[in-house]
XYZ file of C-alpha atoms in Angstrom:
587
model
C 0.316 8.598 -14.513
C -2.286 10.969 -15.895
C -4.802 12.358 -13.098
C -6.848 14.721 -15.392
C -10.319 14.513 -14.338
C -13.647 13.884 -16.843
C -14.590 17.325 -18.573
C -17.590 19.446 -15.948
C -20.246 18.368 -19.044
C -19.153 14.612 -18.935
C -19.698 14.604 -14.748
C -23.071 16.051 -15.740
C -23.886 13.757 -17.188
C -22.818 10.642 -15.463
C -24.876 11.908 -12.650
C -27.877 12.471 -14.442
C -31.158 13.813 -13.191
C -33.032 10.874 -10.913
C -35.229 10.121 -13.887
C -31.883 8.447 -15.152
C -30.509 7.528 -12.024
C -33.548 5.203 -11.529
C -34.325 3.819 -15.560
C -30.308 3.759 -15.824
C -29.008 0.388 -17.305
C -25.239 1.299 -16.534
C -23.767 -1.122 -14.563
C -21.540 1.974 -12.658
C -25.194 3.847 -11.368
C -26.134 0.478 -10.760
C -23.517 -0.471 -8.530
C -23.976 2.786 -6.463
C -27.829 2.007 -6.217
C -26.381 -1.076 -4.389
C -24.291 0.422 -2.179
C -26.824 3.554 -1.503
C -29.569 0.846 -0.656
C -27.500 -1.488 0.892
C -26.570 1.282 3.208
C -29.324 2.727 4.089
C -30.620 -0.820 5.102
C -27.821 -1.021 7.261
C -28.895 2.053 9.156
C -32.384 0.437 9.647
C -30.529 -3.319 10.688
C -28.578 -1.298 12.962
C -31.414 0.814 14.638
C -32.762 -3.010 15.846
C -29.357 -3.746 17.076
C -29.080 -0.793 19.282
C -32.524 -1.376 20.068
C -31.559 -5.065 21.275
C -28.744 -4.064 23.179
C -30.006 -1.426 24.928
C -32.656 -3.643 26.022
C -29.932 -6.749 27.557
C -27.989 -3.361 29.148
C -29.430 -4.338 32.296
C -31.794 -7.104 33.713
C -35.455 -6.551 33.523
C -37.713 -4.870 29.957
C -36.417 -1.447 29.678
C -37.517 -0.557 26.134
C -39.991 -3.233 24.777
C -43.356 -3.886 26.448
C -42.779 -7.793 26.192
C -40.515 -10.348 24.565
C -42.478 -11.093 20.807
C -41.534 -7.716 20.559
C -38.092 -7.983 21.537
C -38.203 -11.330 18.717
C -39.460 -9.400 16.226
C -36.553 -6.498 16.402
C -33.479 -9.370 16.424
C -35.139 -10.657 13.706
C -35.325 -8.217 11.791
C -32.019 -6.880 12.668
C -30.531 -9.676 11.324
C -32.518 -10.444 7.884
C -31.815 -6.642 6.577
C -28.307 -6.785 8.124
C -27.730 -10.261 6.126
C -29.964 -10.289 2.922
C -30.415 -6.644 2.541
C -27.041 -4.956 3.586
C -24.025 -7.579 3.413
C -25.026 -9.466 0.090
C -25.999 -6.827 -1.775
C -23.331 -4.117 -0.776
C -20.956 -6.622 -2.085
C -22.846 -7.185 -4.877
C -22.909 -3.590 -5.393
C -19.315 -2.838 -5.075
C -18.769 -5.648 -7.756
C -21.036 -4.360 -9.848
C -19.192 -0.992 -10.406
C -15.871 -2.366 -10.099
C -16.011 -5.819 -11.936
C -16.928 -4.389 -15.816
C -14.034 -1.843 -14.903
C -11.451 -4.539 -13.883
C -11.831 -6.534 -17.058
C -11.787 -3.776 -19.473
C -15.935 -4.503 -20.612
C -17.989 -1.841 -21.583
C -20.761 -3.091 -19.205
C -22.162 -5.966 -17.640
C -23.765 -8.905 -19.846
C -27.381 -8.173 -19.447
C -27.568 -4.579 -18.314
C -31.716 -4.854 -18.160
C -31.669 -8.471 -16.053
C -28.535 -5.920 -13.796
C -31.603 -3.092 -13.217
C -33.940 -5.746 -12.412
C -31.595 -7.330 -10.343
C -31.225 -4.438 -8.541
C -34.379 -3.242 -8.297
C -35.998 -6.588 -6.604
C -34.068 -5.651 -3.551
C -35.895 -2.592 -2.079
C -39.358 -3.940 -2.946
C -37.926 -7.265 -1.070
C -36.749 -4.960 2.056
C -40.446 -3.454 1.815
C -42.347 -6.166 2.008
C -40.238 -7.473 5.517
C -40.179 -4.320 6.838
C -44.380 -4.152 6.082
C -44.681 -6.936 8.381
C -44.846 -4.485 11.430
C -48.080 -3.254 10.009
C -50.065 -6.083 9.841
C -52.004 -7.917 12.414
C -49.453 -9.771 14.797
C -46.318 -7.602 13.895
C -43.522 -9.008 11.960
C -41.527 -12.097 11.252
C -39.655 -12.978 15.026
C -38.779 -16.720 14.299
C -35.339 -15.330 13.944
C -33.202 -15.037 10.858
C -33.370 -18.917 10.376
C -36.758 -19.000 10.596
C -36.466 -22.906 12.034
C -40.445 -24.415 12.251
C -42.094 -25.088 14.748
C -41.541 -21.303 15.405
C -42.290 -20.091 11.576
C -44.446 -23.205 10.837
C -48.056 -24.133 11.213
C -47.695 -25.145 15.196
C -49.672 -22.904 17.896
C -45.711 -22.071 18.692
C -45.504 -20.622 15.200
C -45.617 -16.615 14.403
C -48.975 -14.992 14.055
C -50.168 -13.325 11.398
C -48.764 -12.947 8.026
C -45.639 -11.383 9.233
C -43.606 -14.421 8.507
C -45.364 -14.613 5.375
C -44.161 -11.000 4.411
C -40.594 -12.862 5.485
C -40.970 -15.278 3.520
C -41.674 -13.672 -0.364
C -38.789 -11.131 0.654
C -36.681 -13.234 0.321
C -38.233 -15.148 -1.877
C -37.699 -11.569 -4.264
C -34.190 -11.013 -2.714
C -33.089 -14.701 -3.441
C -34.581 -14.358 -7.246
C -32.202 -11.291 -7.209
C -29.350 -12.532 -5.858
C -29.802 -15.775 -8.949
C -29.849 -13.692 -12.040
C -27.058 -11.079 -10.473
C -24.988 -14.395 -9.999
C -25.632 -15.621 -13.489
C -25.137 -11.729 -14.925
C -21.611 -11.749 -13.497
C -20.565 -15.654 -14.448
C -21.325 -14.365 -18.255
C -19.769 -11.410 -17.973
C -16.597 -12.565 -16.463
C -16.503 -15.204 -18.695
C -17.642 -13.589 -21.941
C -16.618 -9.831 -21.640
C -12.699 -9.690 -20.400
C -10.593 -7.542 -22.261
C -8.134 -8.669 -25.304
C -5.240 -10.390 -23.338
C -6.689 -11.214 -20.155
C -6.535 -14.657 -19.341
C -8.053 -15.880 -16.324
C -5.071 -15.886 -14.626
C -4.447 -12.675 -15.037
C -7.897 -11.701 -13.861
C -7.560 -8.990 -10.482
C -8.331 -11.172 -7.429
C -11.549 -9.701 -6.900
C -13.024 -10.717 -10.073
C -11.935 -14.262 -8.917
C -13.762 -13.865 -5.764
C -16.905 -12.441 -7.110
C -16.732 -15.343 -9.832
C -16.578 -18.121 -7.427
C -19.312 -16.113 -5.459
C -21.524 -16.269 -8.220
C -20.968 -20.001 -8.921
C -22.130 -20.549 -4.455
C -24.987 -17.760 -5.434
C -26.585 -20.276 -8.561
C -25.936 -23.091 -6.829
C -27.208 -22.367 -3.729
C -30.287 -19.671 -3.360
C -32.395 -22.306 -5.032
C -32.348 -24.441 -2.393
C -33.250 -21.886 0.745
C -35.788 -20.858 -1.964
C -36.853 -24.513 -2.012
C -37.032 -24.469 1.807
C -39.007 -21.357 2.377
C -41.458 -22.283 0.021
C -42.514 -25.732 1.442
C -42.558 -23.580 4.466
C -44.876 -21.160 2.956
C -47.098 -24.327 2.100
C -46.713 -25.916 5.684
C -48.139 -22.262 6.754
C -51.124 -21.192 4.315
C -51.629 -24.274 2.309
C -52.038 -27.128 4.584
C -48.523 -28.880 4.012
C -46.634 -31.120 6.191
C -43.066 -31.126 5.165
C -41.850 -29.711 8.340
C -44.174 -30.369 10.787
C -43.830 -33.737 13.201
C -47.292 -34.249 13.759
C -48.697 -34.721 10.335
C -45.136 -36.796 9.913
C -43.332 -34.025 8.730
C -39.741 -33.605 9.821
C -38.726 -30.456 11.080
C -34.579 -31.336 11.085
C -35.187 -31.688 7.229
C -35.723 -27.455 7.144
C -32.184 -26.721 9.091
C -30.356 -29.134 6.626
C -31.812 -27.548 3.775
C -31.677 -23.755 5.048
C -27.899 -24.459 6.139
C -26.863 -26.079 2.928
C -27.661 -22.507 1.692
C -26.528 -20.707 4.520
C -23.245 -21.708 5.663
C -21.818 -20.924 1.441
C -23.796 -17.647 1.777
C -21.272 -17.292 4.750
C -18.790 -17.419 1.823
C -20.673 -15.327 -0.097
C -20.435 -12.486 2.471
C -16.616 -12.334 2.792
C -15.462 -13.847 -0.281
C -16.290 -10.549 -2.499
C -14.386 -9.325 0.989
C -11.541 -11.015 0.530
C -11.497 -9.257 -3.073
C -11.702 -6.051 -2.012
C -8.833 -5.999 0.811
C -6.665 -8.343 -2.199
C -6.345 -5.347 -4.466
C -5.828 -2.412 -1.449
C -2.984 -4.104 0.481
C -1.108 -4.311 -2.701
C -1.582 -0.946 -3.449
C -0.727 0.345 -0.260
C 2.109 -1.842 0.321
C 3.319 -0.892 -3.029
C 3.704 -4.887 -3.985
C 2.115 -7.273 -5.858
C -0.066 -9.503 -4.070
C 1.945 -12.621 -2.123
C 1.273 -15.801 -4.006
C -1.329 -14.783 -7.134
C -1.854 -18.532 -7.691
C -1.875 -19.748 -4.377
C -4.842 -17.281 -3.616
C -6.713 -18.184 -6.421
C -6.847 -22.136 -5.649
C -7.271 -21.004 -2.055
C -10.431 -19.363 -3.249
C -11.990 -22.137 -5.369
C -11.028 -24.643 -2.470
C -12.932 -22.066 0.028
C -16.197 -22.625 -2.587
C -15.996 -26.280 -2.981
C -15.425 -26.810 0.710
C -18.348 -24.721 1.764
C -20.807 -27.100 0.528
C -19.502 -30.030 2.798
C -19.606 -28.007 6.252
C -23.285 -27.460 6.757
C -24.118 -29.635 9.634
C -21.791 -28.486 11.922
C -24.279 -26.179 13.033
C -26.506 -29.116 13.338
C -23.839 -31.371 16.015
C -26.577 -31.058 18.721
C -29.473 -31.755 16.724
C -28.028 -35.913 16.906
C -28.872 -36.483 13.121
C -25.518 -35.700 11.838
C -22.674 -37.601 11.218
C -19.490 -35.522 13.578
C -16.858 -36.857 12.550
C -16.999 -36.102 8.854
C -18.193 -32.752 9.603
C -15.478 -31.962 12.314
C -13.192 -32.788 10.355
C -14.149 -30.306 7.120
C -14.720 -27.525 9.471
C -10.813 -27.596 10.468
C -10.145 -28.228 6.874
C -12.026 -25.724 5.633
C -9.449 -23.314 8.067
C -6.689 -24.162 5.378
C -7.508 -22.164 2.099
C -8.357 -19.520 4.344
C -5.214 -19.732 6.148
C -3.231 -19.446 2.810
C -5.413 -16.482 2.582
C -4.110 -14.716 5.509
C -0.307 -15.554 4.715
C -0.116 -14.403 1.698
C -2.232 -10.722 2.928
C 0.369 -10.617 6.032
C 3.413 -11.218 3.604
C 2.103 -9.234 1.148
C 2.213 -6.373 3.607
C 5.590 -7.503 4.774
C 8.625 -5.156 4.301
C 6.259 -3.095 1.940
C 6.261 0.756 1.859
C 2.783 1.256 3.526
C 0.823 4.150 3.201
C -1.604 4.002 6.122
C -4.539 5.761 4.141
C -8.335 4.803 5.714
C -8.916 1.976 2.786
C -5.731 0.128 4.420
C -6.685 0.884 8.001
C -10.368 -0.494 7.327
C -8.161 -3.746 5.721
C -6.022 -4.258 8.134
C -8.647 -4.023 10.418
C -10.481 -6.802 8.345
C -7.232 -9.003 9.006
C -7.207 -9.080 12.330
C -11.162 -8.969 12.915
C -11.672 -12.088 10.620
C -8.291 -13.677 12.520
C -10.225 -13.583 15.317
C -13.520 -14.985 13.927
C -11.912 -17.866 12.686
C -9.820 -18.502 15.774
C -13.367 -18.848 17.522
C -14.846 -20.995 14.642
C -11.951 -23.219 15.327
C -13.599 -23.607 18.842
C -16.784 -24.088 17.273
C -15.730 -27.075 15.211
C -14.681 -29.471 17.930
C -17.609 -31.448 18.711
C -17.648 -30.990 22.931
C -16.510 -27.461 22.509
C -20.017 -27.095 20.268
C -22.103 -29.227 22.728
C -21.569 -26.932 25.539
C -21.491 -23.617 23.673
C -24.137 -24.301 21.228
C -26.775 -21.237 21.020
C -25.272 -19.181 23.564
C -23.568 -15.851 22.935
C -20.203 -17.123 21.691
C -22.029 -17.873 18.829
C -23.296 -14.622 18.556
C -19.662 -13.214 18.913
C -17.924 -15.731 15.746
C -20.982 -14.727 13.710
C -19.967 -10.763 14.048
C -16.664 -11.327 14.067
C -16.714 -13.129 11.146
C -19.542 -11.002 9.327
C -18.847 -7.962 10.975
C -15.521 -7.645 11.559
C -14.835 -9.538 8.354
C -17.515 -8.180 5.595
C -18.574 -5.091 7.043
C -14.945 -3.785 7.643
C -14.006 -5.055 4.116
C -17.449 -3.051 2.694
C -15.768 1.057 4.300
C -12.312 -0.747 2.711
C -13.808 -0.624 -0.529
C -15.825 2.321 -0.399
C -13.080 4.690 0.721
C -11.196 3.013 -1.812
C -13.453 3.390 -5.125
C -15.136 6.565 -4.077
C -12.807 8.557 -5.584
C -13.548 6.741 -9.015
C -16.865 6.438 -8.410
C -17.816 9.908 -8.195
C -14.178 11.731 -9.277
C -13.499 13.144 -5.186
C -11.441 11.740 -2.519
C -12.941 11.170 1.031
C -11.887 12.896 3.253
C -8.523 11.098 5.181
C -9.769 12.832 8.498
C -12.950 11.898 9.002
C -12.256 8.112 7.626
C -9.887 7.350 10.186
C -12.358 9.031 13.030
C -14.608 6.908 11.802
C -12.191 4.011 11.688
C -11.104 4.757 14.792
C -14.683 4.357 16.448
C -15.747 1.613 14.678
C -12.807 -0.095 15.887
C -12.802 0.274 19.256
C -16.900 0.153 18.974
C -16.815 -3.442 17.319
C -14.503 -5.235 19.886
C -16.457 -3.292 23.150
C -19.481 -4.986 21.414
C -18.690 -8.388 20.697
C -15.350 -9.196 22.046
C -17.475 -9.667 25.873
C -19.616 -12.045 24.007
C -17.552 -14.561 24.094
C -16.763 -14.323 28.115
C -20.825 -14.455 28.162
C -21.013 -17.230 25.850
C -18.778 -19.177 28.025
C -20.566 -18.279 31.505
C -23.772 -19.387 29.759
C -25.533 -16.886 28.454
C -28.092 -18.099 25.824
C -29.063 -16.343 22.693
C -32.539 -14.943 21.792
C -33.787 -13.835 25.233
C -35.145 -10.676 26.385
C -34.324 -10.672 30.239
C -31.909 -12.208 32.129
C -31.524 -12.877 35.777
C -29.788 -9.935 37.872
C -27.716 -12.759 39.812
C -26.300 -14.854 36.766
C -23.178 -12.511 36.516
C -23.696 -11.484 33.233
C -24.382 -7.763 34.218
C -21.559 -6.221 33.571
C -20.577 -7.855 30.074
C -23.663 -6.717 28.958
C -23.481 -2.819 29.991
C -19.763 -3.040 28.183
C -21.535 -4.297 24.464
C -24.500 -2.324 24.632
C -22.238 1.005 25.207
C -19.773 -0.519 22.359
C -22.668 -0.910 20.156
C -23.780 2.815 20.169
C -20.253 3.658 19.525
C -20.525 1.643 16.293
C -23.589 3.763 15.767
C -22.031 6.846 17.033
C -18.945 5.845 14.154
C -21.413 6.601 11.348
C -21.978 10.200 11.763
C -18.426 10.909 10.265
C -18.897 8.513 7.235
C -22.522 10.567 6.718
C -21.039 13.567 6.946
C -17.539 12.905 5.014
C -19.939 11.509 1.837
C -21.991 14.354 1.939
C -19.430 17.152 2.304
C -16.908 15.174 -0.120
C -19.557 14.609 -2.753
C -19.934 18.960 -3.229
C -16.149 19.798 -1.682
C -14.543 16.888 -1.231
C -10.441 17.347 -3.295
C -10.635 16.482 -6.976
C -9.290 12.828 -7.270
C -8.266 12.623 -10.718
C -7.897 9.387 -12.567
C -5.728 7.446 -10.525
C -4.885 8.812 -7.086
C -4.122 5.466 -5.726
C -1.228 4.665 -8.518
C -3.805 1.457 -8.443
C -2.720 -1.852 -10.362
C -6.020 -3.076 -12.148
C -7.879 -1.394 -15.114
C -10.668 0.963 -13.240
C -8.168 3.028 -12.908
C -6.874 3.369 -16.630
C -10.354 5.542 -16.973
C -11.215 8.546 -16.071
C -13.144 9.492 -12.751
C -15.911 8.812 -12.598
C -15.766 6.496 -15.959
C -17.803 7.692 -19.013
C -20.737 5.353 -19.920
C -18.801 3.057 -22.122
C -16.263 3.114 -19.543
C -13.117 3.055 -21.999
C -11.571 4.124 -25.258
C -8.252 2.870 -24.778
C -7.319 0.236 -22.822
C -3.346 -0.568 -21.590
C -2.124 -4.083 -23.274
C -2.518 -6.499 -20.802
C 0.612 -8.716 -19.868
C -0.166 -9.905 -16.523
C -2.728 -9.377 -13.481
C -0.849 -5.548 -12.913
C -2.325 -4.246 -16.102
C -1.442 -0.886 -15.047
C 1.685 -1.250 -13.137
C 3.077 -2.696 -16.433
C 1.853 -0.141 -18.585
C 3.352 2.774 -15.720
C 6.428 1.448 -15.759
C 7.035 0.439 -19.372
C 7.026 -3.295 -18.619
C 6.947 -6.406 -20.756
C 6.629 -9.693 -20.380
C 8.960 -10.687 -16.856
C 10.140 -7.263 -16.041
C 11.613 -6.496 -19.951
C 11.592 -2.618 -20.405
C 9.533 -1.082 -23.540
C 9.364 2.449 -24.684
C 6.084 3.564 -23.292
C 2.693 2.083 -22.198
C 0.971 0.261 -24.955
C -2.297 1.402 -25.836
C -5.332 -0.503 -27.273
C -8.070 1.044 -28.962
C -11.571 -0.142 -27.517
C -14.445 -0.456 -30.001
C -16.706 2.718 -29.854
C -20.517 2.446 -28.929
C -22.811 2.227 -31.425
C -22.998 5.387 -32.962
C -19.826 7.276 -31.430
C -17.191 8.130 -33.556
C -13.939 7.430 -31.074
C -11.520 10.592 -30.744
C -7.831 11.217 -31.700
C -5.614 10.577 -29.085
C -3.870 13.857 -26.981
C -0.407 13.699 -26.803
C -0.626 14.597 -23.374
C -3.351 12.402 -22.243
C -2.507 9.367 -19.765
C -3.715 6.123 -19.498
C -6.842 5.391 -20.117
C -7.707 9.398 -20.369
C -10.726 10.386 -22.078
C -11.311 13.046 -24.661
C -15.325 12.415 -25.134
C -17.873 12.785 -23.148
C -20.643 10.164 -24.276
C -23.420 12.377 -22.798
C -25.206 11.046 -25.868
C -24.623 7.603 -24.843
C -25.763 8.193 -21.070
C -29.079 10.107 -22.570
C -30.247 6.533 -24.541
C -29.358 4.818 -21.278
C-alpha cells in the first residue's frame, strides 16, 4: 500500500488561512469545525461537572453560595455535554469520514452542511448567555420538566430558560437539515459499485441516525415551543391549573429523547465497527447481522419512551417492560459479533483499539444496569436517584464519549496527514479509564443506599460520605486525562510523525486518498466488490476470494474545471498527483 503523503503546496492549502477555514463549504473542514467545537464545549460541560462534584465531595456548600446556583451548573453541564458535545462530535466525525467512505466528492448540500454547522456555536452562545441576564441561567435541568421551566412561581426566573429554550431550538434546526444532508448523500452520492450492503458499517449507523434525527427533533422542538408559549405568551399546555397537563411535556420530550439516546452511540457503534476490524486484522463478525441489528435498534427506540415515565402512573408497564428487555437484543448481537470479531485476531493494541475496547466493556456495563432499570419494582425504588445518574454515564460516557477519542486517534492521521502520538494516547487512555469508573462506578452503590439526584447538600449521617469523596476525586482525574490529549494535538499537529496515506492498512475508502484528502477528495477510486473496498484492492481480490493481477482502478470525474492527471506508475491507491489548490481557493 502506497503511504506517500499530499505534496507541502496541497497541505497548504487544505489548511487554508481562517478566512477559508470559516466560509469553507468542504465537508472535511467542516467535519473538523465539529469536532473543534464540539470539543471545546466539552471542556466548558466538564468545568460544571467538576464544579458539581466538588461541591457533593463532602456534606455542607463548599463552592456555591446556595442551591439555584448549584441547579444552574448541572444544568448546564448536561445541555452542552448532550446537545453541544455528544451530537455534534458525532456528527462531526461523520461528516469528514462519511463523503470519504462512499467514494463522493462531498456532501449533498455543502452550503445547508456550513449552515448546519454554524447554528451550533451561536446555539451554545445563547445558553451559555443565560448567566448574564437577570436570574442566571436555565437550572430546570436538562429535561427542563414544567412546573420547574413553566409559568408556575416554582418555574425559573428570568429569561434564562428562555435563552434554553431557542438554543436548542437553533441546535435542533441543525441537527434536522444535517440529518436530511446525510440521508441524500448516502443515498444519492455512493460510489460506482457500492450497494448498500456493501456500505462500511458506519455509514449504516450514521444513516439510520439520520432517519431518528428527522423523525424525531421535531417533536422536542414541538415541546419546547408550547413551553416557550406556556412561559411568555400566556399558554396552558403544560400547566395543571389553567387545565394544562404537565405529564403531556415528559411524553413528548422522551419520545425525542430516549432515540437521541440512539443517536449518541449509534454513530458510536460506527466508529468502534471499522477499528476492531482493523486492528484485529478481520473483517467484521456477521456484516448482515449488524446491519439488521442496527435498523432494529432505530425502530425499537421509538417504542421505549415511557419507561422513564413507570412512576409517573400514566403509562402502560407492561408493554414498556417488555420493549426495554427487547430492545437489549439488537444490541446484544452488537456486542457478539465486536467480541468475536476480536476473537483469535492478530491485535495491535494501538490507542484507537484501547479507547474501543474500552467502549465494549463501558457500554457492557451501561446496559447491564439498564437491564435493572427496565423491571418495573427495580425502577420504582431506584427512580431519580444516583443509579440513574451512573447508567446515563455509563451508557453516554463510557459508551459515546470513549467511542468519540476511538475515532479521533483513529482519523487524525487522515485528517490532518500526522499520527498522534501512541504515548500520550494511552496516558490519556489510561486516566480516563481509571477516572471514569472512580467517578461513576460508586454511583450505583449510592443509588442503591438512596441517594437522590439534583441536590446540593446531603446529610453528614446518611452514609453517603465516602462514595462521594471517591467520584469527585475520579472526576478530576477525567479532567486531569485531558492535558495529554491537549498537548498530543498540539505537538502532533507541528511534529507529530508523517502518517502517509494509509498507516492503518484500513479497509474502507478514506483511506484510498491521500492525507489529508484534496478538496475533491479522489481521482481514482479502487473497484468496489464488497464492504473491504480496500482490502480487496491490497490483496488483488475478486469476487469470493478469486485472485486478479493488481488493484483495479476507477477514474473519478474531475471538478469542474480540473483537467485530471496521468497516472504514476509508482503511485498507490488512491494517490494523488494534483493538488486542487484552485479548487480549495473557490471554496
Amino acid at each position: 500500500m502506497a503511504t506517500h503523503a499530499l505534496s507541502p503546496a496541497a497541505v497548504a492549502g487544505y489548511r487554508g488561512g481562517l478566512y477559508e477555514w470559516l466560509t469553507t463549504t468542504d465537508h472535511k473542514k467542516i467535519g473538523i469545525l465539529y469536532v473543534i467545537n464540539s470539543f471545546l464545549f466539552f471542556l466548558i460541560g466538564g468545568i460544571f461537572a467538576l464544579l458539581v462534584r466538588a461541591e457533593l465531595a463532602a456534606p455542607g456548600l463548599q463552592l456555591f453560595q446556595n442551591e439555584h446556583v448549584y441547579n444552574e451548573s448541572f444544568t448546564i453541564h448536561a445541555t452542552v455535554m448532550i446537545f453541544l458535545f455528544i451530537i455534534p462530535m458525532l456528527a462531526g466525525l461523520g461528516n469528514f469520514a462519511v463523503p470519504l467512505m462512499i467514494g463522493a466528492p462531498d456532501m449533498a448540500f455543502p452550503r445547508i452542511n456550513a449552515l448546519s454547522f454554524w447554528m451550533l456555536p451561536l446555539g451554545g452562545i445563547l445558553l451559555l448567555m443565560g448567566f448574564l441576564t437577570p436570574g442566571g441561567a436555565a437550572a430546570a435541568g436538562w429535561t427542563s420538566y414544567p412546573p420547574l421551566a413553566g409559568n408556575s412561581p416554582l418555574a425559573s426566573p428570568g429569561p434564562g430558560q428562555d435563552l434554553w429554550i431557542a438554543s436548542l431550538v437553533l441546535i435542533g434546526t441543525s441537527s434536522i437539515l444535517g440529518g436530511i444532508n446525510f440521508l441524500v448523500t448516502i443515498f444519492k452520492m455512493r460510489a460506482p459499485g457500492m450497494t448498500l450492503f456493501r456500505m462500511p458499517i458506519m455509514v449504516w449507523t450514521v444513516l439510520v441516525t439520520s432517519i431518528l434525527v428527522v423523525m424525531a427533533t421535531p417533536v422536542i422542538t414541538s415541546a419546547i415551543v408550547m413551553l416557550y408559549i406556556d412561559r411568555n405568551l400566556g399558554g396552558s399546555f403544560f400547566n395543571p391549573e389553567s387545565g394544562g397537563i404537565a405529564v403531556l411535556y415528559q411524553n413528548v420530550f422522551w419520545f425525542y429523547s430516549h432515540p437521541a439516546v440512539y443517536v449518541m452511540v449509534l454513530p458510536a457503534m460506527g466508529v468502534i465497527s471499522e477499528v476492531l476490524p482493523v486492528f484485529s486484522r478481520k473483517p467484521l463478525f456477521g456484516y448482515k447481522a449488524f446491519v439488521f441489528a442496527t435498523a432494529g435498534i432505530g425502530a425499537l427506540g421509538f417504542s421505549v419512551w415511557a419507561h422513564h415515565m413507570f412512576t409517573t402512573g400514566a403509562v402502560f408497564l407492561p408493554f414498556f417492560s417488555l420493549m426495554t428487555f427487547l430492545i437489549a437484543v439488537p444490541t446484544g448481537v452488537k456486542m457478539f459479533n465486536w467480541v468475536f470479531t476480536m476473537f483469535r485476531g492478530q491485535l495491535t493494541f494501538s490507542t484507537p483499539l484501547l479507547f474501543a475496547v474500552g467502549f465494549l466493556t463501558m457500554f457492557l456495563i451501561g446496559g447491564i444496569n439498564g437491564a435493572f432499570s427496565a423491571s418495573v419494582p427495580v425502577d420504582f425504588a431506584l427512580h431519580d436517584t444516583y443509579w440513574v445518574v451512573a447508567h446515563l454515564h455509563y451508557v453516554l460516557f463510557g459508551g459515546s464519549a470513549f467511542g468519540v477519542f476511538a475515532g479521533i486517534y483513529y482519523w487524525f492521521p487522515k485528517m490532518t496527514g500526522r499520527m498522534l502520538d501512541e504515548g500520550l494516547g494511552k496516558v490519556q487512555f489510561v486516566l480516563m479509564f481509571i477516572g471514569f469508573n472512580l467517578t461513576f462506578f460508586p454511583m450505583h452503590i449510592l443509588g442503591v443506599k438512596g441517594m437522590p439526584r439534583r441536590i446540593a447538600d446531603y446529610a453528614s449521617g446518611a452514609g453517603w460520605n465516602d462514595w462521594n469523596l471517591v467520584a469527585t476525586i475520579g472526576g478530576f482525574l477525567i479532567g486531569l486525562s485531558m492535558l495529554p490529549f491537549i498537548w498530543n494535538v498540539f505537538v502532533s499537529l507541528r511534529n507529530g510523525k508523517v502518517a502517509g496515506n494509509d498507516p492503518w492498512e484500513g479497509n474502507t475508502l478514506e483511506w484510498a486518498t491521500t492525507s489529508p484528502p484534496p478538496p475533491y477528495n479522489f481521482d481514482r477510486l479502487p473497484e468496489i466488490r464488497s464492504e473491504r473496498p480496500l482490502f480487496d484492492a491490497r490483496h488483488g481480490l475478486v469476487g469470493h476470494g478469486e485472485p486478479e493481477p493488481g488493484p483495479a482502478l476507477l477514474e473519478q470525474p474531475a471538478p469542474s474545471g480540473e483537467v485530471p492527471a496521468a497516472p504514476d506508475d509508482e503511485a498507490g491507491v488512491g494517490e494523488q498527483t494534483t493538488t486542487g489548490e484552485d479548487l480549495e481557493t473557490k471554496r
